[in-house]
mmCIF file with all atom_site columns, C-alpha atoms in Angstrom:
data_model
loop_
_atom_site.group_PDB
_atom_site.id
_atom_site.type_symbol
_atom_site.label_atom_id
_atom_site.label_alt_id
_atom_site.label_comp_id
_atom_site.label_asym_id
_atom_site.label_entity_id
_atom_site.label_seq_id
_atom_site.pdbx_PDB_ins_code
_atom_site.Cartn_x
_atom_site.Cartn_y
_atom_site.Cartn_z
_atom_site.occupancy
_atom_site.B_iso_or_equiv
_atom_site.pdbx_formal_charge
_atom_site.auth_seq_id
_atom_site.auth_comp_id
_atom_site.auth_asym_id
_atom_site.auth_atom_id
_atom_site.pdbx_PDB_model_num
ATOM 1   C CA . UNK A 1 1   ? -248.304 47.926 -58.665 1.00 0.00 ? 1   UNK A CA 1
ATOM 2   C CA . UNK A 1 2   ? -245.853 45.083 -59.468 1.00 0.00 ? 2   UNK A CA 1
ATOM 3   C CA . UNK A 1 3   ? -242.581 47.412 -57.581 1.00 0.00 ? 3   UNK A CA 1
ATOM 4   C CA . UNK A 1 4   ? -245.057 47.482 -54.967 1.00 0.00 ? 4   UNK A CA 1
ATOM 5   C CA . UNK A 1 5   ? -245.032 44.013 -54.519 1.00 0.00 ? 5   UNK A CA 1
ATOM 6   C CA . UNK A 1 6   ? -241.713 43.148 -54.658 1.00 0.00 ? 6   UNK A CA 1
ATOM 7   C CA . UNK A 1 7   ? -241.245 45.488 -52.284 1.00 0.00 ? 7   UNK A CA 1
ATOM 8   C CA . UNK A 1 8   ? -243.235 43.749 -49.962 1.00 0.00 ? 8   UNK A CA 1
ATOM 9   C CA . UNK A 1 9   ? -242.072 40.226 -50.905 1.00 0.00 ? 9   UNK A CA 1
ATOM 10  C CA . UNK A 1 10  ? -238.491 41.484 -49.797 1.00 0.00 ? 10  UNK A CA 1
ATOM 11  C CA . UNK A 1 11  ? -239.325 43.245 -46.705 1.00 0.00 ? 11  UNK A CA 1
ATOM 12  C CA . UNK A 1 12  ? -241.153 40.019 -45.741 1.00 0.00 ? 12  UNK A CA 1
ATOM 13  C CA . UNK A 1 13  ? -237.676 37.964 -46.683 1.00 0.00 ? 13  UNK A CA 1
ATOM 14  C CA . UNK A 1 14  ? -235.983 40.394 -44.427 1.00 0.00 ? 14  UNK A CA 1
ATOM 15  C CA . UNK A 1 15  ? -238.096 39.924 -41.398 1.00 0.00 ? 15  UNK A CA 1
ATOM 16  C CA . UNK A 1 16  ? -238.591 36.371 -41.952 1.00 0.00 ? 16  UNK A CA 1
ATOM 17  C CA . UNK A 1 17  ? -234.274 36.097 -42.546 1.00 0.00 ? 17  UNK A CA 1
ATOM 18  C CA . UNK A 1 18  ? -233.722 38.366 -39.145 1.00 0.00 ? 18  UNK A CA 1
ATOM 19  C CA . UNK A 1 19  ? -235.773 35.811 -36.707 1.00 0.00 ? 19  UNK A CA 1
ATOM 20  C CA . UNK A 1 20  ? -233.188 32.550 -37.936 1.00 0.00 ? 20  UNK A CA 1
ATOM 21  C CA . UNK A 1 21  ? -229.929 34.594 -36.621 1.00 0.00 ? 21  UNK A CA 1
ATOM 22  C CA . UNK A 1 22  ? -228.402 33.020 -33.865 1.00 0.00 ? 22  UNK A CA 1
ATOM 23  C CA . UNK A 1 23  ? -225.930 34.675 -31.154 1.00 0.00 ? 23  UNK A CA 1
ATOM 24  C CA . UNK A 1 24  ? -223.203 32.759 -29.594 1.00 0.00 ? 24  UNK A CA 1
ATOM 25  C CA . UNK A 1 25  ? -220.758 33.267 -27.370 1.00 0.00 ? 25  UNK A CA 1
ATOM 26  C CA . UNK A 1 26  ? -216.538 32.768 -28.066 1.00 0.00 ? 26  UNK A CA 1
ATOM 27  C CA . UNK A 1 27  ? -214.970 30.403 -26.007 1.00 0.00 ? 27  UNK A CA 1
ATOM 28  C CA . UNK A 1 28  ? -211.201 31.459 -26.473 1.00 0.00 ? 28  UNK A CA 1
ATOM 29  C CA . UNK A 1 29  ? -210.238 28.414 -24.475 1.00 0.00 ? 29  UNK A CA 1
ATOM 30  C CA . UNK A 1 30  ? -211.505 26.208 -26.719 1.00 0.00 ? 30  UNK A CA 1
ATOM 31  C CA . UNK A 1 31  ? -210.401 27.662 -30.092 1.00 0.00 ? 31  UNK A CA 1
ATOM 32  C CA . UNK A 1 32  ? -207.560 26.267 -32.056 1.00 0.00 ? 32  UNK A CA 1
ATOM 33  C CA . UNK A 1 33  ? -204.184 26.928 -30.503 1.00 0.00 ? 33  UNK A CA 1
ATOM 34  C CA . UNK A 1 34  ? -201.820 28.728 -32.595 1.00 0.00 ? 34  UNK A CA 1
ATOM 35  C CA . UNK A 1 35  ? -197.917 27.509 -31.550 1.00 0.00 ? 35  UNK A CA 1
ATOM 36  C CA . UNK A 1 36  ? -195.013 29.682 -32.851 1.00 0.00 ? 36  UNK A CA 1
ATOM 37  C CA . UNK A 1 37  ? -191.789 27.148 -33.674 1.00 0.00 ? 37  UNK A CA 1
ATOM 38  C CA . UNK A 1 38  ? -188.570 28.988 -34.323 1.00 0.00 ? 38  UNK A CA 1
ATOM 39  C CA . UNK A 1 39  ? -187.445 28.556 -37.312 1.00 0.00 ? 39  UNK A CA 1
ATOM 40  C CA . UNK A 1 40  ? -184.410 26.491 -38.209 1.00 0.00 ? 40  UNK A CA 1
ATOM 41  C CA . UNK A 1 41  ? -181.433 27.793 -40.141 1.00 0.00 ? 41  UNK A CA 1
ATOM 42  C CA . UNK A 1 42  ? -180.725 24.721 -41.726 1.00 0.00 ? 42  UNK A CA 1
ATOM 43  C CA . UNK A 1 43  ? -184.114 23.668 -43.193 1.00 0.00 ? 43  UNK A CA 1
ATOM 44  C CA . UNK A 1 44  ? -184.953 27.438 -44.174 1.00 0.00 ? 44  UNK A CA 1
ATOM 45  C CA . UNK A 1 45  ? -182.761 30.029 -45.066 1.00 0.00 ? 45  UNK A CA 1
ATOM 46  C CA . UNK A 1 46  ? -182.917 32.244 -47.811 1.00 0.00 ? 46  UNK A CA 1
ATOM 47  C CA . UNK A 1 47  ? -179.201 32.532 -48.077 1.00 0.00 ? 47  UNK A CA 1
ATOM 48  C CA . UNK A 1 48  ? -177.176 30.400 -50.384 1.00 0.00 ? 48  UNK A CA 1
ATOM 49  C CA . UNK A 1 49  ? -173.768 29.584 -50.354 1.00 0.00 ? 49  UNK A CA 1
ATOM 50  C CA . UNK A 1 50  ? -172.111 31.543 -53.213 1.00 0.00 ? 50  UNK A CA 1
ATOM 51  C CA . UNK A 1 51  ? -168.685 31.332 -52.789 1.00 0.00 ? 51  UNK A CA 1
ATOM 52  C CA . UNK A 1 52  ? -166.293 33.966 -52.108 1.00 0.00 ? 52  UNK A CA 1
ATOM 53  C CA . UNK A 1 53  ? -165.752 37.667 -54.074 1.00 0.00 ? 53  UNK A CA 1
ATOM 54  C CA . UNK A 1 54  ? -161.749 37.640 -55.317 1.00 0.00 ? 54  UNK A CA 1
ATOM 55  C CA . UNK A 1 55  ? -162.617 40.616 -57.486 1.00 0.00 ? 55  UNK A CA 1
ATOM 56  C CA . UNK A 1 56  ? -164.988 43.544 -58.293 1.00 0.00 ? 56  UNK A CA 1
ATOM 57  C CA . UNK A 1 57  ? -165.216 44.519 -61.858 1.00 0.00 ? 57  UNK A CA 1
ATOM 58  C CA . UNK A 1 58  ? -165.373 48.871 -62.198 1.00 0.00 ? 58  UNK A CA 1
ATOM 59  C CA . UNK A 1 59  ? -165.190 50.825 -65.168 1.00 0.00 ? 59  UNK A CA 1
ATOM 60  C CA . UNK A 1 60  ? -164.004 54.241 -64.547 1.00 0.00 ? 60  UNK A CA 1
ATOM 61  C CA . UNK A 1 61  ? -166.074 57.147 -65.487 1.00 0.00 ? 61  UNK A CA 1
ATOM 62  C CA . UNK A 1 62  ? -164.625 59.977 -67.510 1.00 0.00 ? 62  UNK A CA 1
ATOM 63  C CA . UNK A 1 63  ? -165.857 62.847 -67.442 1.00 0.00 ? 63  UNK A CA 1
ATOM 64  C CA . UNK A 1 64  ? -167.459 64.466 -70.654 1.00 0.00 ? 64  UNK A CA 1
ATOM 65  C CA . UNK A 1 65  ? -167.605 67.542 -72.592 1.00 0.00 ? 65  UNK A CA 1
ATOM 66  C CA . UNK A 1 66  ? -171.152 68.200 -72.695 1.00 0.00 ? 66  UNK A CA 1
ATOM 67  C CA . UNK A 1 67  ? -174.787 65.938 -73.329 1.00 0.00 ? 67  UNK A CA 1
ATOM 68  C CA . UNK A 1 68  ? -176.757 65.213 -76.015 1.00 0.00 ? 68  UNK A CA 1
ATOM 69  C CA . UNK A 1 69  ? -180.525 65.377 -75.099 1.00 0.00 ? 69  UNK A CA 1
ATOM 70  C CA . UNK A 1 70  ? -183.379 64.897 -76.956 1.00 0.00 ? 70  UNK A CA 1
ATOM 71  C CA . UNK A 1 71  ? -186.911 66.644 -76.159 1.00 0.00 ? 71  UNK A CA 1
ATOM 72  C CA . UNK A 1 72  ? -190.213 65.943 -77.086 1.00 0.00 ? 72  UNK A CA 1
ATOM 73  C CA . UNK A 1 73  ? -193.350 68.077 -77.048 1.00 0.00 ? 73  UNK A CA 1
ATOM 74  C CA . UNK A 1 74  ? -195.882 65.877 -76.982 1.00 0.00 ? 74  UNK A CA 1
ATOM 75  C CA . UNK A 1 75  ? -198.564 68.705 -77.989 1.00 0.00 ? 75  UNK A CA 1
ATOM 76  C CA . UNK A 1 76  ? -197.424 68.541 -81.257 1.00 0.00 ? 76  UNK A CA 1
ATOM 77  C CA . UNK A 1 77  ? -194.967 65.381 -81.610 1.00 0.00 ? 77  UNK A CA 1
ATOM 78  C CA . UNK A 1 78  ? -192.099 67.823 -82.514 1.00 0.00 ? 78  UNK A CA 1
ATOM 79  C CA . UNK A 1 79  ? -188.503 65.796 -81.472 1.00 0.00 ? 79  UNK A CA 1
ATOM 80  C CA . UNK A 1 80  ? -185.648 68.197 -81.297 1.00 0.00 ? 80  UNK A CA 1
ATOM 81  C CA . UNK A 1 81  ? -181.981 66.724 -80.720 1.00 0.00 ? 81  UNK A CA 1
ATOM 82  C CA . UNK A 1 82  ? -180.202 69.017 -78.125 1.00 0.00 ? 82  UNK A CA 1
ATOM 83  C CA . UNK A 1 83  ? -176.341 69.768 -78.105 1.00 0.00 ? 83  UNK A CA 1
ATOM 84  C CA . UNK A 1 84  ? -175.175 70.980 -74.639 1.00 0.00 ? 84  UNK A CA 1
ATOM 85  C CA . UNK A 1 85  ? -172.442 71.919 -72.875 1.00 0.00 ? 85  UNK A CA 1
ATOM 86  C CA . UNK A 1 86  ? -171.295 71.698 -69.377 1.00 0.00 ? 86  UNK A CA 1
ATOM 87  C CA . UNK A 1 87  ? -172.251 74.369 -67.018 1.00 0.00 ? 87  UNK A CA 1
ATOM 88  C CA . UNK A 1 88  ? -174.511 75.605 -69.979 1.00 0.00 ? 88  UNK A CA 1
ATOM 89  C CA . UNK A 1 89  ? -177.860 76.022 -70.175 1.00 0.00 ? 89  UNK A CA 1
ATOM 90  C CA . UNK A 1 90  ? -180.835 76.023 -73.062 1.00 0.00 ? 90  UNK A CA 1
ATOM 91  C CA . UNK A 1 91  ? -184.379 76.631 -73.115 1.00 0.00 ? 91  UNK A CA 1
ATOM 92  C CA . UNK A 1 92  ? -186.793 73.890 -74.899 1.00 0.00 ? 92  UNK A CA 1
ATOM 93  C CA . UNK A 1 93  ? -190.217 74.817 -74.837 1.00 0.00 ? 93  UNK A CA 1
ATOM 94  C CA . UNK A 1 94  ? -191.399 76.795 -71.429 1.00 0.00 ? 94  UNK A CA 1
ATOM 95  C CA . UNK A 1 95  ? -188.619 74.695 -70.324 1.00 0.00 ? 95  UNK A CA 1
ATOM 96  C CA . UNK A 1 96  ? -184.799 75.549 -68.661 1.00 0.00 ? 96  UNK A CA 1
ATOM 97  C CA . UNK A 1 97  ? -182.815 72.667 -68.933 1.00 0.00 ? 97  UNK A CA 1
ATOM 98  C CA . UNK A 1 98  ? -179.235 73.124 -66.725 1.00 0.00 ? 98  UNK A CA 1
ATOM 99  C CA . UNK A 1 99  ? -176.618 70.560 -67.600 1.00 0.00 ? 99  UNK A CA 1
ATOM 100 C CA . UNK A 1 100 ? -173.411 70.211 -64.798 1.00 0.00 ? 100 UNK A CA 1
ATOM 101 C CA . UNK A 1 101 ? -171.801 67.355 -65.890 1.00 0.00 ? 101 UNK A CA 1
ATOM 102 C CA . UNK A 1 102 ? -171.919 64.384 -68.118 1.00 0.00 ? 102 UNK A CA 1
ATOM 103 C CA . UNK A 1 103 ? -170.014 61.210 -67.427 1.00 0.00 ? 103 UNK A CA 1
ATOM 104 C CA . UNK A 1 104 ? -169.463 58.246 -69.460 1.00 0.00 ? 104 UNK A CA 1
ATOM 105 C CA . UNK A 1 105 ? -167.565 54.779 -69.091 1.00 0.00 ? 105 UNK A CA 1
ATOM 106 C CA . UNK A 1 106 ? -164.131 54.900 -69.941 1.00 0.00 ? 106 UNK A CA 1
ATOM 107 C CA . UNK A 1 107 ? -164.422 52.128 -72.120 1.00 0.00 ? 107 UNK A CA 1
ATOM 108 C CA . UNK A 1 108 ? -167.705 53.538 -74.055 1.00 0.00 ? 108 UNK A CA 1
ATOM 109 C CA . UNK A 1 109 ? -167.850 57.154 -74.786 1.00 0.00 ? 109 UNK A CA 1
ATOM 110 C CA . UNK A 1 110 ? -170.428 56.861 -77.401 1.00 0.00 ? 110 UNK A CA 1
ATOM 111 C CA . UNK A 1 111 ? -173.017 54.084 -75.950 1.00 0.00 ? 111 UNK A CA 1
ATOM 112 C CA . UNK A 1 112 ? -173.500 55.108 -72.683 1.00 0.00 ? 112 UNK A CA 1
ATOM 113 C CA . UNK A 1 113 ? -174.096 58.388 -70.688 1.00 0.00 ? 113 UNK A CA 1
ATOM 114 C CA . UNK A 1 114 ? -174.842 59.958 -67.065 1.00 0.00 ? 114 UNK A CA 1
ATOM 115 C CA . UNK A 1 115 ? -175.835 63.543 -67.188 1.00 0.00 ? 115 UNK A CA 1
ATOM 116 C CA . UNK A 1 116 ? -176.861 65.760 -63.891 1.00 0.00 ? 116 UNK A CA 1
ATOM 117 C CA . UNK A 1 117 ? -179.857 67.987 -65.250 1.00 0.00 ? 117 UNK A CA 1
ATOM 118 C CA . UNK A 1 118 ? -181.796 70.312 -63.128 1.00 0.00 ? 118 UNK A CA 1
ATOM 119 C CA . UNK A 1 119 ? -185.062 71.309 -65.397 1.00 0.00 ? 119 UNK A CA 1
ATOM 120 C CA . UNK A 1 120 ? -187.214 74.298 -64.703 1.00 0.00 ? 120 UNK A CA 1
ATOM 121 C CA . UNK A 1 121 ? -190.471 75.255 -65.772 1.00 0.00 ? 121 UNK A CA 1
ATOM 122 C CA . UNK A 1 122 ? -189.875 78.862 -66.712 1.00 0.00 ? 122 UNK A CA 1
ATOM 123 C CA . UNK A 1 123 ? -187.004 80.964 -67.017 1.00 0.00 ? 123 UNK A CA 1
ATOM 124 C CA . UNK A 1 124 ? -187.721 82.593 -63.262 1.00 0.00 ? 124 UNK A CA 1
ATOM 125 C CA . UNK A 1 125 ? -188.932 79.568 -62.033 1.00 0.00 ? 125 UNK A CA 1
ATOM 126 C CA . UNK A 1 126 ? -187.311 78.378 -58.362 1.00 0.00 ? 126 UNK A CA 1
ATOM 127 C CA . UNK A 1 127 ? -187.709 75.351 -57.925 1.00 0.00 ? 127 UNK A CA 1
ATOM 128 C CA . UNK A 1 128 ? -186.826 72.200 -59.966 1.00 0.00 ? 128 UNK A CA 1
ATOM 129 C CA . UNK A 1 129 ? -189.063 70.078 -61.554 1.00 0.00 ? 129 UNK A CA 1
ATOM 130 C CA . UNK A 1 130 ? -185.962 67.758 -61.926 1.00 0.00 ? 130 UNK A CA 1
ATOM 131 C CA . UNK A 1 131 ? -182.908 67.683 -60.279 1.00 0.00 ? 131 UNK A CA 1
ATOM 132 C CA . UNK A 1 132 ? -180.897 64.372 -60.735 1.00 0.00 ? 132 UNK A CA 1
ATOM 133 C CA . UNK A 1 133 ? -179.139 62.153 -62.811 1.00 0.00 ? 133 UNK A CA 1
ATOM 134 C CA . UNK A 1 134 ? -180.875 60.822 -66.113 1.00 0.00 ? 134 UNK A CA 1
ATOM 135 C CA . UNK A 1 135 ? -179.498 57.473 -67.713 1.00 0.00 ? 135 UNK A CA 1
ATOM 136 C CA . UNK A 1 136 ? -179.334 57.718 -71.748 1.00 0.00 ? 136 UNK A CA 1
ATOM 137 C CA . UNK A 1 137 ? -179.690 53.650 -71.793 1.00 0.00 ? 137 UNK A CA 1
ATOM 138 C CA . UNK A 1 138 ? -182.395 53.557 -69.071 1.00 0.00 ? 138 UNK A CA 1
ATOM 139 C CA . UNK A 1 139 ? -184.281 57.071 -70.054 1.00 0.00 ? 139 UNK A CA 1
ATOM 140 C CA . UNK A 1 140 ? -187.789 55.836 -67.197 1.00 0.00 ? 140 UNK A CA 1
ATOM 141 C CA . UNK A 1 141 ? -184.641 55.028 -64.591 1.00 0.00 ? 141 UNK A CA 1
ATOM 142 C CA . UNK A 1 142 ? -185.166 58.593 -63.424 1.00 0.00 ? 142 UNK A CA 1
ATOM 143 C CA . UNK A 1 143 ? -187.429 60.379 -65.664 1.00 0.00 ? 143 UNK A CA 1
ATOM 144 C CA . UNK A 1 144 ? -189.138 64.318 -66.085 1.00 0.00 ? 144 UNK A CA 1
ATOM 145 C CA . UNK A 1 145 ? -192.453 64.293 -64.823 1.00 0.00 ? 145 UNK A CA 1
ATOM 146 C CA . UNK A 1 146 ? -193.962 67.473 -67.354 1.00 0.00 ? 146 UNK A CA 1
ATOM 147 C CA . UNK A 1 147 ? -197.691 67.112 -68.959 1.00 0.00 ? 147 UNK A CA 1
ATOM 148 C CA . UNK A 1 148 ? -196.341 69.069 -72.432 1.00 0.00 ? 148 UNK A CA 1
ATOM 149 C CA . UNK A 1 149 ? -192.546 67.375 -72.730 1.00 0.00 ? 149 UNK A CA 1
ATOM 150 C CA . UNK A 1 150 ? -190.417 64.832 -72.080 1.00 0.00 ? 150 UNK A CA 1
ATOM 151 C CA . UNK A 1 151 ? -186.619 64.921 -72.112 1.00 0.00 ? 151 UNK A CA 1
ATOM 152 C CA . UNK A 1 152 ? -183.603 62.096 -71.729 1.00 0.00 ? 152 UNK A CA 1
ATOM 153 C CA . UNK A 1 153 ? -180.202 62.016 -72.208 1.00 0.00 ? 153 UNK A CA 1
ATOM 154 C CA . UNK A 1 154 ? -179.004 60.649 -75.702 1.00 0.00 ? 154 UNK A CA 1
ATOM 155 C CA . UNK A 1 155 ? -174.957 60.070 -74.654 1.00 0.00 ? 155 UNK A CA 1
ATOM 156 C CA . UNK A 1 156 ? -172.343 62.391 -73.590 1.00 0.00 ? 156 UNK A CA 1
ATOM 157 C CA . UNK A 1 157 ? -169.975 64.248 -76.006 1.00 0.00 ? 157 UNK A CA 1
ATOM 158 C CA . UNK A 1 158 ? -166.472 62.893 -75.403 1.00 0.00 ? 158 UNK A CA 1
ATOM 159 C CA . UNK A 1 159 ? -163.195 64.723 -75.771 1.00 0.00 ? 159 UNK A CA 1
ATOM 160 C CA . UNK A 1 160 ? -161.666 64.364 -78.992 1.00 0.00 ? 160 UNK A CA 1
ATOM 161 C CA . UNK A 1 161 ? -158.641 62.170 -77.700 1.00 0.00 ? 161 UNK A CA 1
ATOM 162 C CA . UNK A 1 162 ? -161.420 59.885 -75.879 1.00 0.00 ? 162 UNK A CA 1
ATOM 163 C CA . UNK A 1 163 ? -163.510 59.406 -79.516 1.00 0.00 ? 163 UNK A CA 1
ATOM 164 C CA . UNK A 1 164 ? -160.395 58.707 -81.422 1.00 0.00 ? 164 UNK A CA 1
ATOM 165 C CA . UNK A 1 165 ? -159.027 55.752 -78.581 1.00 0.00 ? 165 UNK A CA 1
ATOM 166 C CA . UNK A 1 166 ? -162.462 54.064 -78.734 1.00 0.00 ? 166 UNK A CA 1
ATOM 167 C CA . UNK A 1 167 ? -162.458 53.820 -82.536 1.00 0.00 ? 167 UNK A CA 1
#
């Protein structure tokens, strides 16, 4: 009894709401005018002045022996440290992991690393999951997309004469 009611106390509010609407007409002429100035260089300009470049600072990259990656199934929070060599392969998990080459500043073989992985999900599988460079000091930079496991590159094994000469 009471919905009842308030059903007919709103349909009354409607009707009674629909006779105050009003209908005009647009007068485009007499709208506000909208006036385009072009902009002037001096007053705004997102350039700055910043002098000019003498020199541009570039640390070679040396090419390394192999990667070391780290994996994670996240089913079962097992981390396993990988050891791999260039032009190798391994499998972690359901998993192919396919290292070509690792790379490393010349002046840091054992902070930073660059390793070219192309990861598979099966041993027959096609076509990549990932195919690209991973960073070991920015692992999300370019990251495996896999429900079950994450991997990232750790740093690059460096020759022996490169790990004596930065110690």
């Amino acid at each position: 009894m009471i919905r009842a009611a308030i059903c007919l106390m709103c349909a009354a509010g409607m009707a009674a709401a629909q006779s105050e609407i009003t209908v005009e007409t647009l007068d485009f002429d007499s709208g506000p005018q909208i006036i385009v100035v072009p902009q002037q260089p001096e007053v705004f300009s997102l350039q700055r002045d910043l002098g000019v470049v003498t020199s541009e600072v570039a640390t070679p990259a040396i090419k390394g022996d192999g990667a070391m990656l780290r994996g994670l199934d996240k089913l079962n929070g097992q981390v396993v440290d990988i050891e791999l060599e260039n032009g190798y392969s391994v499998t972690f998990g359901d998993l192919r992991v396919d290292l070509a080459e690792c790379r490393y500043p010349e002046d840091n073989a054992a902070g930073e690393g660059y390793a070219f992985l192309t990861i598979y999900d099966g041993q027959e599988a096609v076509d990549p999951l990932f195919q690209g460079w991973m960073v070991a000091s920015s692992p999300a930079l370019s990251a495996l997309d896999h429900a079950r496991f994450d991997i990232w590159v750790l740093r690059c094994k460096a020759t022996p004469s490169a790990e004596t000469a930065s110690e």
